[in-house]
Amino acid sequence: MAGNTIGKLFKLTTFGESHGKAIGGIIDGCPAGIKLNLEEIQNELNRRKPGQSKIVTQRKEPDTVEYYSGIFEGVTTGTPIGFVIHNTNQKSKDYSHIKDVYRPSHADYTYDKKYGVRDYRGGGRSSARETASRVVAGAIAKQFLSKIEINAFTSSVGDIFIDKPYQDLDFSKIESNIIRCPDEVSAQKMISKVEEIKKQGDTIGGTITCVIKNVPVGLGEPVFDKLHAELGKAMLSINAVKGFEYGSGFCGAKMKGSEHNDLFNEDGTTKTNLSGGIQGGISNGMDIYFRVAFKPVATVIQKQDALNSAGEIVEMQGKGRHDPCVVPRAVPIVEAMAALVLADYLLLDRVTRL
Amino acid sequence: MAGNTIGKLFKLTTFGESHGKAIGGIIDGCPAGIKLNLEEIQNELNRRKPGQSKIVTQRKEPDTVEYYSGIFEGVTTGTPIGFVIHNTNQKSKDYSHIKDVYRPSHADYTYDKKYGVRDYRGGGRSSARETASRVVAGAIAKQFLSKIEINAFTSSVGDIFIDKPYQDLDFSKIESNIIRCPDEVSAQKMISKVEEIKKQGDTIGGTITCVIKNVPVGLGEPVFDKLHAELGKAMLSINAVKGFEYGSGFCGAKMKGSEHNDLFNEDGTTKTNLSGGIQGGISNGMDIYFRVAFKPVATVIQKQDALNSAGEIVEMQGKGRHDPCVVPRAVPIVEAMAALVLADYLLLDRVTRL
Amino acid sequence: MAGNTIGKLFKLTTFGESHGKAIGGIIDGCPAGIKLNLEEIQNELNRRKPGQSKIVTQRKEPDTVEYYSGIFEGVTTGTPIGFVIHNTNQKSKDYSHIKDVYRPSHADYTYDKKYGVRDYRGGGRSSARETASRVVAGAIAKQFLSKIEINAFTSSVGDIFIDKPYQDLDFSKIESNIIRCPDEVSAQKMISKVEEIKKQGDTIGGTITCVIKNVPVGLGEPVFDKLHAELGKAMLSINAVKGFEYGSGFCGAKMKGSEHNDLFNEDGTTKTNLSGGIQGGISNGMDIYFRVAFKPVATVIQKQDALNSAGEIVEMQGKGRHDPCVVPRAVPIVEAMAALVLADYLLLDRVTRL
Amino acid sequence: MAGNTIGKLFKLTTFGESHGKAIGGIIDGCPAGIKLNLEEIQNELNRRKPGQSKIVTQRKEPDTVEYYSGIFEGVTTGTPIGFVIHNTNQKSKDYSHIKDVYRPSHADYTYDKKYGVRDYRGGGRSSARETASRVVAGAIAKQFLSKIEINAFTSSVGDIFIDKPYQDLDFSKIESNIIRCPDEVSAQKMISKVEEIKKQGDTIGGTITCVIKNVPVGLGEPVFDKLHAELGKAMLSINAVKGFEYGSGFCGAKMKGSEHNDLFNEDGTTKTNLSGGIQGGISNGMDIYFRVAFKPVATVIQKQDALNSAGEIVEMQGKGRHDPCVVPRAVPIVEAMAALVLADYLLLDRVTRL
């Protein structure tokens, strides 16, 4: 109820602060009999890891996941999967300067007002470090999804965006550059942009597009738990996300019905896909695609004003090891959240009919 | 689990098909001791009612809500509030032409594939008629929210949009025109646009902006149940919604951190509000504002191709009583969903501290 | 969250006070494609109905169930089933004498202290009238359970009990007498006992035994949601229940392990069944059986002291139309609750394995 | 959904197998601002620990709990409390003899049939070792309950029982003997009984009584989540439990209403307390008391027949380090489960009224 669980049947509950002993989670409801490839899970985690390239934070953390339960001889047993990632690089002293200070556009102020007490080190529970647990769980979910393919990629950084439909992109190239953009020309511009922003001691926002292929028809639970509503919630729960649109999205709001309707082919597929693979909250077998907006990281290296707990405005300066742009490291997080939702809805769909 | 419930403590479960005997719902978790103004609830329902103006569907339904339980001598008792709206204008014969036909961009195909059986009359459970139950529950929630003010309005129709910040608008004028746009000049353009589209036998999309004032600091349950994530899900669960953004939204993805950060005043308020009143998933006391994108209604009067259950493409034509633009009638629905989320989060926040 | 919902996938939410306009409920999660026999559902409701024999309350209520949604052409559609039973015999004046009075061993005092307001007429929400909704939902669940057979019967009234193992009883005789005891000799003694108690203006307790046959192996969700734990909760939620035991029950606490262990046959069945068909919280395919204790009805016709809201002890006297023994009318309620739990666990078990 | 979570607001999710790396859990929803006494939590765990006396299993495990999150400078922060107890004494070789064998009246057979795969070592997830996590969480809950006092004690072993009402017992003596019975005479008889049974290589059942004092009026969520229904479920979820009764319990089923009704005093207390402190599912401020029946431990040292996975009956013999009677070690588990339910219901009650 306090919000640390996602999923109805395939359920993930996470715990952990950025500078506590460990972060981790429990997956309850993972079906029995899945032969897990543990290396692939660690690979996903490595895609999210700090220090992986010159355009992300230079903190170094091994982020090695350990499994405590639920897997026996490499196979899921149907019992809860408890897993842990130990925090090894806390350097708590780094954070004494923010002990009584609320940084602008961070969660310091709201946590303090809500709970009356907080682990202020590195953002504590509000740190995006928590998303590492999501990546682990999402990577396990992916291994349950069989033929469903989930690909996310950076579709814009600042005002630089890919000006092609996703159908013209080669997703196998997503990992070929450090910004995780499958269009090489745009990728290079984006990387230059981030480097330039980084030099300024500033940060920049961006968007991630996610495309899900081979989704069976019938996933989704109307009316409140429509498939896109749950995907939207999952994405909006990621740190720094400000918007979500699927299919035609905000552009669709400018269109006419006669333009927007997706006419059928005889096999039930549609000639166009402005619906984004979901109709009435239920997947129709076409590609599901959506776009997620990330604001610029709030920690800037430039000096700026902050508020302290005594109600005084104080000057502060961010320290050196933050992401100038969150988007490249958020790509695996978006995929993980999509995988968690789809795994859950695949299970939910099993009880639809007699 | 099958998706017809929203809320964790203030919970609404709805039932009903557009052409069954009745629609309605149960509110479980409404606190005891709220003196209800039943007339105000009916007023909200009337704002959503078909036939209220020349630019909405001309169907006529009284949409009178009856209460079966949970209210005694005008006061909530803490027991479940069961309520019902009888369907009086079903005219089931109207729908025989779609019995075996899947209309493009409707939920006919996906419901049939998922459930194997469906009430095809008027969209059945997938009809937006279901949202009447949400409006009833939202209107009850509003009466629990005391000083919190929720105002939604039409901010665009097609490519016509209000080109002012919401702070320059007078919300008391929202109900002064039939499109529910507080800017009179834009309103007239929007109304003309809808009338023109209607004449073409077509439909048009639009956006609704919602502003919530006087929200206490501290509402929101990180990490998965962040306040904006739940608001986003609630909005995305409304029929025809394709996108959600709050605060700076998709524009924020183009900005730099140094521009985007909301600097504090000494009293904890902020000089700007690109955060949209929520930081780290928790309200910070500033206005919450968000924007919701609605696609054009799928039922057009023009002829178009559909698929039948035998796998054949057949020509069909929508019949006369549909909305050319869903947005004006969706304004009270957006408000209702916002009220339901806030009521739930107000209750959730009561258990935050010792 | 306020407690009016049972089930995780096959979910029932009920509403209604004994003297409001109607009681009813919503079943969300009933699979699509079940051809319902509506007459059988009404029959179950008739088994619970007041006025059915000389040893139960002589109130007369038709208790006719109406369906508002979720059933189309006799078949469940997978959408929520909304149903209502109108209250036709409220006679609210009857209850003015208890408006400010807390009857001993009723819920008057606790409801008033908890909620600060209550519908005092006939017990309001705390009335056992609410269980009619459970019987409707349970009867629908039964039609989903296919070969699973649920039989409950009166196993004792006061100190009169059936002194035979259930295996020696003919369940087809349960409905052959008004006390619902399949052993004719015991039944006659029980009926005489109730008649004697009724003459005294008093009431008497009793127990119901329930036997469930043909349960597939594998139902149950350890650790907290063990099958018997959920059955126990379901039974304890019925008005007037004071205890629950399954298999060897309280007698098992006196036994040795060497006596109590159920040795296997080669086909996985067991030679004895002190386990009561459940091991480690999961059904093992043997009969599930349990026993439920009901206290005597609190409303007695004899004069007794009560407390009023001013803190004064006042004399009061129950009025005429109450059950001298709740057990015969509770038999279908016990069956309904068992059916709801099993339907839910059958669905839950579908997501156990890859 | 897979059953490893208990609680609605104060929620515990556990993980872990008896012979995996670790067991543990996450508490989500613990209010912020509770100053925890960690030593008291460890003390509760020590009361459950193997090897603590001559009448319990002689396995030795330190059972030291480590906290990974949710506590900062000794105070709960409102974020999830992740905790772990490492398994140090697994000796997995001990269990090779049961790899393909289903022990009678254990969960081996049902787990294998349900999941198709299992960690057979020491019972895996079905081992009572899991309850150590419950004791940790319950001990944290106790520190939130302030004045509410929970005392459980051994009330019978086999056919030896305390023949006094609980009001005549001195709960401060519960820990004065190894069977945890506050009546010294009965305690000595019980201890002798267990020693005798142990010599026979057999096991014996027993009952635990729990008394909860100083409960505020108003806890409980009718109709399905009545306070005693949730307590019953919590107790029935403990390994080896076969029955639950509260207040008058099964004896109440033999009584008349005129005897059973609890007459009021002017201050709202009652002259008798056959209701067991709960009326209509809501606490009335009187003592809550209930009794829990435990079957004899299934692992006996005597030879007995088992079934193997090939469908053959094989002879097997339990190994040496099992509990001859589970009851003394279960006393802190019963208290922990009661504490978890009460903490949850205290929080739930906060949202009852406007």
PDB file of C-alpha atoms in Angstrom, chain C residues 221-334:
ATOM      1  CA  GLU C 221      -1.064 -20.439  -2.243  1.00  0.00           C
ATOM      2  CA  PRO C 222       1.456 -20.798   0.530  1.00  0.00           C
ATOM      3  CA  VAL C 223       2.602 -19.224   2.757  1.00  0.00           C
ATOM      4  CA  PHE C 224       0.064 -16.721   4.032  1.00  0.00           C
ATOM      5  CA  ASP C 225      -2.734 -17.705   1.684  1.00  0.00           C
ATOM      6  CA  LYS C 226      -2.834 -21.412   2.474  1.00  0.00           C
ATOM      7  CA  LEU C 227      -6.067 -22.946   1.248  1.00  0.00           C
ATOM      8  CA  HIS C 228      -7.329 -23.745   4.749  1.00  0.00           C
ATOM      9  CA  ALA C 229      -6.348 -20.268   5.990  1.00  0.00           C
ATOM     10  CA  GLU C 230      -8.531 -18.660   3.339  1.00  0.00           C
ATOM     11  CA  LEU C 231     -11.361 -21.129   3.975  1.00  0.00           C
ATOM     12  CA  GLY C 232     -11.060 -20.332   7.664  1.00  0.00           C
ATOM     13  CA  LYS C 233     -11.215 -16.612   7.071  1.00  0.00           C
ATOM     14  CA  ALA C 234     -14.208 -17.015   4.764  1.00  0.00           C
ATOM     15  CA  MET C 235     -16.105 -19.002   7.390  1.00  0.00           C
ATOM     16  CA  LEU C 236     -15.108 -16.708  10.261  1.00  0.00           C
ATOM     17  CA  SER C 237     -16.475 -13.790   8.246  1.00  0.00           C
ATOM     18  CA  ILE C 238     -19.999 -15.264   8.462  1.00  0.00           C
ATOM     19  CA  ASN C 239     -22.129 -13.669  11.173  1.00  0.00           C
ATOM     20  CA  ALA C 240     -22.110 -15.531  14.526  1.00  0.00           C
ATOM     21  CA  VAL C 241     -19.164 -17.816  13.753  1.00  0.00           C
ATOM     22  CA  LYS C 242     -16.802 -18.425  16.703  1.00  0.00           C
ATOM     23  CA  GLY C 243     -14.511 -21.189  15.481  1.00  0.00           C
ATOM     24  CA  PHE C 244     -13.127 -23.152  12.556  1.00  0.00           C
ATOM     25  CA  GLU C 245     -11.257 -26.430  12.407  1.00  0.00           C
ATOM     26  CA  TYR C 246     -10.328 -28.652   9.486  1.00  0.00           C
ATOM     27  CA  GLY C 247      -9.191 -32.253   9.261  1.00  0.00           C
ATOM     28  CA  SER C 248      -8.316 -33.495  12.738  1.00  0.00           C
ATOM     29  CA  GLY C 249      -8.839 -29.982  14.101  1.00  0.00           C
ATOM     30  CA  PHE C 250      -8.701 -29.453  17.846  1.00  0.00           C
ATOM     31  CA  CYS C 251      -8.675 -33.237  18.376  1.00  0.00           C
ATOM     32  CA  GLY C 252      -5.445 -33.355  16.384  1.00  0.00           C
ATOM     33  CA  ALA C 253      -3.783 -31.268  19.089  1.00  0.00           C
ATOM     34  CA  LYS C 254      -4.136 -34.248  21.458  1.00  0.00           C
ATOM     35  CA  MET C 255      -2.620 -36.800  19.110  1.00  0.00           C
ATOM     36  CA  LYS C 256       0.831 -38.239  18.482  1.00  0.00           C
ATOM     37  CA  GLY C 257       2.615 -37.896  15.148  1.00  0.00           C
ATOM     38  CA  SER C 258       2.703 -41.646  14.674  1.00  0.00           C
ATOM     39  CA  GLU C 259      -1.108 -41.725  14.936  1.00  0.00           C
ATOM     40  CA  HIS C 260      -1.764 -38.550  12.996  1.00  0.00           C
ATOM     41  CA  ASN C 261       0.350 -39.050   9.881  1.00  0.00           C
ATOM     42  CA  ASP C 262      -1.643 -40.016   6.791  1.00  0.00           C
ATOM     43  CA  LEU C 263       0.225 -42.855   5.093  1.00  0.00           C
ATOM     44  CA  PHE C 264       0.245 -42.919   1.299  1.00  0.00           C
ATOM     45  CA  ASN C 265      -1.236 -45.368  -1.140  1.00  0.00           C
ATOM     46  CA  GLU C 266       0.757 -45.894  -4.327  1.00  0.00           C
ATOM     47  CA  ASP C 267      -1.551 -43.588  -6.321  1.00  0.00           C
ATOM     48  CA  GLY C 268      -0.868 -40.622  -4.051  1.00  0.00           C
ATOM     49  CA  THR C 269      -4.099 -40.937  -2.105  1.00  0.00           C
ATOM     50  CA  THR C 270      -3.760 -41.527   1.623  1.00  0.00           C
ATOM     51  CA  LYS C 271      -5.017 -44.348   3.818  1.00  0.00           C
ATOM     52  CA  THR C 272      -6.349 -41.926   6.417  1.00  0.00           C
ATOM     53  CA  ASN C 273      -7.214 -38.263   6.015  1.00  0.00           C
ATOM     54  CA  LEU C 274      -6.527 -36.471   9.279  1.00  0.00           C
ATOM     55  CA  SER C 275      -4.910 -33.783   7.131  1.00  0.00           C
ATOM     56  CA  GLY C 276      -8.375 -32.885   5.862  1.00  0.00           C
ATOM     57  CA  GLY C 277      -7.340 -32.852   2.236  1.00  0.00           C
ATOM     58  CA  ILE C 278      -4.749 -30.098   2.614  1.00  0.00           C
ATOM     59  CA  GLN C 279      -0.994 -30.408   3.229  1.00  0.00           C
ATOM     60  CA  GLY C 280       1.290 -27.387   3.453  1.00  0.00           C
ATOM     61  CA  GLY C 281      -1.668 -25.228   2.516  1.00  0.00           C
ATOM     62  CA  ILE C 282      -2.236 -27.050  -0.793  1.00  0.00           C
ATOM     63  CA  SER C 283      -5.001 -29.535  -1.615  1.00  0.00           C
ATOM     64  CA  ASN C 284      -3.815 -33.129  -1.981  1.00  0.00           C
ATOM     65  CA  GLY C 285      -6.878 -34.489  -3.748  1.00  0.00           C
ATOM     66  CA  MET C 286      -8.478 -36.115  -0.704  1.00  0.00           C
ATOM     67  CA  ASP C 287     -11.763 -34.778   0.704  1.00  0.00           C
ATOM     68  CA  ILE C 288     -11.503 -31.375   2.298  1.00  0.00           C
ATOM     69  CA  TYR C 289     -13.649 -31.226   5.406  1.00  0.00           C
ATOM     70  CA  PHE C 290     -14.041 -28.672   8.134  1.00  0.00           C
ATOM     71  CA  ARG C 291     -16.335 -27.697  10.950  1.00  0.00           C
ATOM     72  CA  VAL C 292     -17.693 -24.263  11.804  1.00  0.00           C
ATOM     73  CA  ALA C 293     -19.047 -23.183  15.231  1.00  0.00           C
ATOM     74  CA  PHE C 294     -21.991 -20.780  15.447  1.00  0.00           C
ATOM     75  CA  LYS C 295     -22.914 -19.035  18.687  1.00  0.00           C
ATOM     76  CA  PRO C 296     -26.577 -18.677  19.668  1.00  0.00           C
ATOM     77  CA  VAL C 297     -28.366 -15.741  18.036  1.00  0.00           C
ATOM     78  CA  ALA C 298     -28.040 -12.681  20.275  1.00  0.00           C
ATOM     79  CA  THR C 299     -31.645 -11.548  19.876  1.00  0.00           C
ATOM     80  CA  VAL C 300     -33.701 -13.337  22.505  1.00  0.00           C
ATOM     81  CA  ILE C 301     -37.373 -12.746  23.248  1.00  0.00           C
ATOM     82  CA  GLN C 302     -36.766 -12.798  26.970  1.00  0.00           C
ATOM     83  CA  LYS C 303     -36.223  -9.451  28.627  1.00  0.00           C
ATOM     84  CA  GLN C 304     -32.638  -8.398  29.104  1.00  0.00           C
ATOM     85  CA  ASP C 305     -30.587  -5.343  29.951  1.00  0.00           C
ATOM     86  CA  ALA C 306     -29.087  -3.151  27.240  1.00  0.00           C
ATOM     87  CA  LEU C 307     -27.029   0.047  27.190  1.00  0.00           C
ATOM     88  CA  ASN C 308     -28.221   3.283  25.658  1.00  0.00           C
ATOM     89  CA  SER C 309     -26.091   5.951  24.069  1.00  0.00           C
ATOM     90  CA  ALA C 310     -26.453   8.114  27.171  1.00  0.00           C
ATOM     91  CA  GLY C 311     -24.619   5.442  29.173  1.00  0.00           C
ATOM     92  CA  GLU C 312     -27.691   4.119  30.986  1.00  0.00           C
ATOM     93  CA  ILE C 313     -28.712   0.514  31.440  1.00  0.00           C
ATOM     94  CA  VAL C 314     -32.205   0.011  30.038  1.00  0.00           C
ATOM     95  CA  GLU C 315     -34.439  -3.040  29.851  1.00  0.00           C
ATOM     96  CA  MET C 316     -35.341  -4.281  26.415  1.00  0.00           C
ATOM     97  CA  GLN C 317     -37.105  -7.214  24.805  1.00  0.00           C
ATOM     98  CA  GLY C 318     -36.449  -8.736  21.373  1.00  0.00           C
ATOM     99  CA  LYS C 319     -39.366  -8.750  18.995  1.00  0.00           C
ATOM    100  CA  GLY C 320     -40.860 -11.797  17.464  1.00  0.00           C
ATOM    101  CA  ARG C 321     -39.405 -12.685  14.103  1.00  0.00           C
ATOM    102  CA  HIS C 322     -35.884 -13.902  14.796  1.00  0.00           C
ATOM    103  CA  ASP C 323     -34.193 -17.240  14.262  1.00  0.00           C
ATOM    104  CA  PRO C 324     -34.104 -19.442  17.351  1.00  0.00           C
ATOM    105  CA  CYS C 325     -31.134 -21.209  15.745  1.00  0.00           C
ATOM    106  CA  VAL C 326     -29.128 -19.789  12.884  1.00  0.00           C
ATOM    107  CA  VAL C 327     -27.650 -23.044  11.719  1.00  0.00           C
ATOM    108  CA  PRO C 328     -30.191 -24.394   9.191  1.00  0.00           C
ATOM    109  CA  ARG C 329     -30.231 -21.159   7.207  1.00  0.00           C
ATOM    110  CA  ALA C 330     -26.428 -20.906   7.470  1.00  0.00           C
ATOM    111  CA  VAL C 331     -25.861 -24.190   5.616  1.00  0.00           C
ATOM    112  CA  PRO C 332     -26.139 -22.608   2.138  1.00  0.00           C
ATOM    113  CA  ILE C 333     -23.991 -19.690   3.316  1.00  0.00           C
ATOM    114  CA  VAL C 334     -21.178 -22.028   4.351  1.00  0.00           C
TER     115      VAL C 334
END
